[in-house]
JSON list of C-alpha atoms and ligand atoms in Angstrom, two decimals:
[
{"chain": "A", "resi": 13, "resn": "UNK", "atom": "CA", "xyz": [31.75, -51.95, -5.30]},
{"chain": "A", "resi": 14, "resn": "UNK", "atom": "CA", "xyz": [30.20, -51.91, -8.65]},
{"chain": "A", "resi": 15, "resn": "UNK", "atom": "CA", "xyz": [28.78, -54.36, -11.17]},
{"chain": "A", "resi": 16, "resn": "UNK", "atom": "CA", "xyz": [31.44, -52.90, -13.67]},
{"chain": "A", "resi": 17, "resn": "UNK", "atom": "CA", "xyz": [34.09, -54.04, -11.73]},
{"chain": "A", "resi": 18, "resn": "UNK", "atom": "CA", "xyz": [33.39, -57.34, -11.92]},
{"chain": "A", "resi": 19, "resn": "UNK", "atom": "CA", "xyz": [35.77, -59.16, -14.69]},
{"chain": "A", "resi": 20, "resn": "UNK", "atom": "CA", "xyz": [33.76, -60.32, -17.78]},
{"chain": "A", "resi": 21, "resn": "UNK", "atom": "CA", "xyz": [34.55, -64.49, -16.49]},
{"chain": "A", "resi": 22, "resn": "UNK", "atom": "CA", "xyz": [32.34, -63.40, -13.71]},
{"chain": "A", "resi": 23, "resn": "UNK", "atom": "CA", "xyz": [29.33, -63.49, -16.12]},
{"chain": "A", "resi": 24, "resn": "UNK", "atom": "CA", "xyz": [26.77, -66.47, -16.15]},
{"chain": "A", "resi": 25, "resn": "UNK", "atom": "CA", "xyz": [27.13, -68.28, -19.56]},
{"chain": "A", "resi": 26, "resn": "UNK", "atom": "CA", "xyz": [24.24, -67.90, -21.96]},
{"chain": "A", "resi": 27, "resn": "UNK", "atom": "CA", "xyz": [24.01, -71.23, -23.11]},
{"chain": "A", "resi": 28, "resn": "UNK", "atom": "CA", "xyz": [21.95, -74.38, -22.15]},
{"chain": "A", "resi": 29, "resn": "UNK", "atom": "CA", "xyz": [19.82, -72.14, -20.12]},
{"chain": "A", "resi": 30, "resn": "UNK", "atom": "CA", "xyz": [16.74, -71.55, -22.34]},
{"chain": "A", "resi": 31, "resn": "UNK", "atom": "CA", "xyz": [13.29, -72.17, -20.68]},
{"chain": "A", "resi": 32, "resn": "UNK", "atom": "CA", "xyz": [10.18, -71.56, -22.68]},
{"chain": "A", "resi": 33, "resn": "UNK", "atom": "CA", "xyz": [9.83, -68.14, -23.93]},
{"chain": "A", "resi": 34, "resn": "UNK", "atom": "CA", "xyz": [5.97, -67.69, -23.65]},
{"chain": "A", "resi": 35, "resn": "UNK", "atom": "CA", "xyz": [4.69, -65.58, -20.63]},
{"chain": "A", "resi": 36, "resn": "UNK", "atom": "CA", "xyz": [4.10, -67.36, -17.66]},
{"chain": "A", "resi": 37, "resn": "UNK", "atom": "CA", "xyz": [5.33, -70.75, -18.88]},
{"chain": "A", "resi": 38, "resn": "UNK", "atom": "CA", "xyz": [8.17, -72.91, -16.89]},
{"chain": "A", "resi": 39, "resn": "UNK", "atom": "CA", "xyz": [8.37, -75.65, -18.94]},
{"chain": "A", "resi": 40, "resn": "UNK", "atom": "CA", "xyz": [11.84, -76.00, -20.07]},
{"chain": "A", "resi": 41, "resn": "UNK", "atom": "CA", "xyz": [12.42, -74.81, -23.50]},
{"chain": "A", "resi": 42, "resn": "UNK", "atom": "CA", "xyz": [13.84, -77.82, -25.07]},
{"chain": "A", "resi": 43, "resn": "UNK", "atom": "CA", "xyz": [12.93, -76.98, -28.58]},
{"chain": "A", "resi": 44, "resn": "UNK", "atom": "CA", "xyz": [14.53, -74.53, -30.32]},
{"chain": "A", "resi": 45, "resn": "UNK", "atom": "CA", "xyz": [14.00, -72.52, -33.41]},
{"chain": "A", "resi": 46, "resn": "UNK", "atom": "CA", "xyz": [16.38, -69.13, -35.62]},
{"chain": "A", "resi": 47, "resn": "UNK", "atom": "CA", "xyz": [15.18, -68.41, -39.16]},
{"chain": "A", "resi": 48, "resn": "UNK", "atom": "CA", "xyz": [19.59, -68.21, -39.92]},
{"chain": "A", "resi": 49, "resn": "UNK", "atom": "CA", "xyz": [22.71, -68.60, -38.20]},
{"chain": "A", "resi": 50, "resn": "UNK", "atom": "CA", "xyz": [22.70, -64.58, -37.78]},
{"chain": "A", "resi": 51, "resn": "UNK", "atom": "CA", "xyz": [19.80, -65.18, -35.60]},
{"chain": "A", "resi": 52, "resn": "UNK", "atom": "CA", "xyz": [19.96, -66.07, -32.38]},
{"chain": "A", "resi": 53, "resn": "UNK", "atom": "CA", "xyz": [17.68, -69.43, -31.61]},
{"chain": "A", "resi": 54, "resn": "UNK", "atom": "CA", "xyz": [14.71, -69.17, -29.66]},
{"chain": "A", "resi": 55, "resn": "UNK", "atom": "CA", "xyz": [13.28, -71.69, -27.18]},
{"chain": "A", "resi": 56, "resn": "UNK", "atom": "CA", "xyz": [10.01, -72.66, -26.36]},
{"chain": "A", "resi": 57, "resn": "UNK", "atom": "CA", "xyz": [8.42, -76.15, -24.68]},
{"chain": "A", "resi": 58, "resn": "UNK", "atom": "CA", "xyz": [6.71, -78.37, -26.80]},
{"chain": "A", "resi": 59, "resn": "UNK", "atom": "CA", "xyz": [3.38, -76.94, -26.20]},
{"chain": "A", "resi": 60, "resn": "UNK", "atom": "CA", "xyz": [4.04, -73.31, -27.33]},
{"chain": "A", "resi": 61, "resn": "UNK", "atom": "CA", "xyz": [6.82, -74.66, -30.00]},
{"chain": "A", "resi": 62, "resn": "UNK", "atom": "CA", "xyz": [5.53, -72.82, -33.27]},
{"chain": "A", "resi": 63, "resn": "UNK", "atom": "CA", "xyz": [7.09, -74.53, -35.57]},
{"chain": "A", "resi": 64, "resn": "UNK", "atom": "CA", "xyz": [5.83, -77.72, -35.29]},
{"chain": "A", "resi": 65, "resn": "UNK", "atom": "CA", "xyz": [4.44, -79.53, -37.95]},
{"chain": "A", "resi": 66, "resn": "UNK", "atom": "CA", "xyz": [1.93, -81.94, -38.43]},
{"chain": "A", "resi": 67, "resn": "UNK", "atom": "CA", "xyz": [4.17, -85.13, -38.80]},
{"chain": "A", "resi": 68, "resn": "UNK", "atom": "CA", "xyz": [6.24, -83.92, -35.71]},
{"chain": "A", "resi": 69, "resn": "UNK", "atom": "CA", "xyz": [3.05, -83.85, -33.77]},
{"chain": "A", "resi": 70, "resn": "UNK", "atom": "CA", "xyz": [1.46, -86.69, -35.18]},
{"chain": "A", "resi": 71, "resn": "UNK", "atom": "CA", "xyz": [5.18, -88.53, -34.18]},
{"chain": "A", "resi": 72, "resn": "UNK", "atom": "CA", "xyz": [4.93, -87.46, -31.07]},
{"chain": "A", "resi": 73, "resn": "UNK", "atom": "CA", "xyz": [1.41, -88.50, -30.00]},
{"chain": "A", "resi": 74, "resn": "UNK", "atom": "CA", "xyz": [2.03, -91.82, -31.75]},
{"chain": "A", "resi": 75, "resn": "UNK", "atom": "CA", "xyz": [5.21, -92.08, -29.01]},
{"chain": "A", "resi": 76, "resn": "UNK", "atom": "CA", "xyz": [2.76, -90.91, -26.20]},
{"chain": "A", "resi": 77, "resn": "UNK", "atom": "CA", "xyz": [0.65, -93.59, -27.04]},
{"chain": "A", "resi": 78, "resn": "UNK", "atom": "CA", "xyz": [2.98, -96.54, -27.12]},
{"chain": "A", "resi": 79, "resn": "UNK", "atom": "CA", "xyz": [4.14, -95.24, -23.70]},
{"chain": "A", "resi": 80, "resn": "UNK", "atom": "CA", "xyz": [0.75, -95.18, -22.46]},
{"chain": "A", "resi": 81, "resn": "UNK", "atom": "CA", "xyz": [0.14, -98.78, -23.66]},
{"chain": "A", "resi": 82, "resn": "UNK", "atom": "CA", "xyz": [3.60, -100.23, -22.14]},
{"chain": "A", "resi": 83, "resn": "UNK", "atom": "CA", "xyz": [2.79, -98.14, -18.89]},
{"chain": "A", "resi": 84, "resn": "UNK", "atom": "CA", "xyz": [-1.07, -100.12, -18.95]},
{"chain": "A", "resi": 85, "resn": "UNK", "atom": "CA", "xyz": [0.72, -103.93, -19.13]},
{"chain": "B", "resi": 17, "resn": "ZN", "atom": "ZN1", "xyz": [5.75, -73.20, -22.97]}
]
């Protein structure tokens, strides 16, 4: 029995499996980033996202805080 016998349906679908791409990391990789459509995306957690920019991150501490303050009432 060899790996090559095993029909091409037996192989694990790529997609919706992307965790965080930086070393070491476990977070799920839940944002994504490709340069064009011939590139394939890359994922990488929020922390280690490289694309970010400052609004996004400004957003999403704003969003942090208002779920702090509801979690505080
Ligand atoms: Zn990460």
């Amino acid at each position: 029995m060899s790996d090559t016998d095993k029909p091409t349906l037996n192989k694990a679908p790529q997609m919706y499996v992307h965790y965080c791409e930086e070393d070491e990391c476990m977070e799920w990789g839940g944002f994504g980033f490709s340069p064009s459509k011939a590139v394939p995306s890359r994922w990488w957690c929020w922390e280690h996202f490289p694309h970010k920019t400052n609004e996004q991150e400004k957003a999403l501490m704003e969003k942090l805080n208002a779920t702090d303050k509801v979690l505080k009432q």
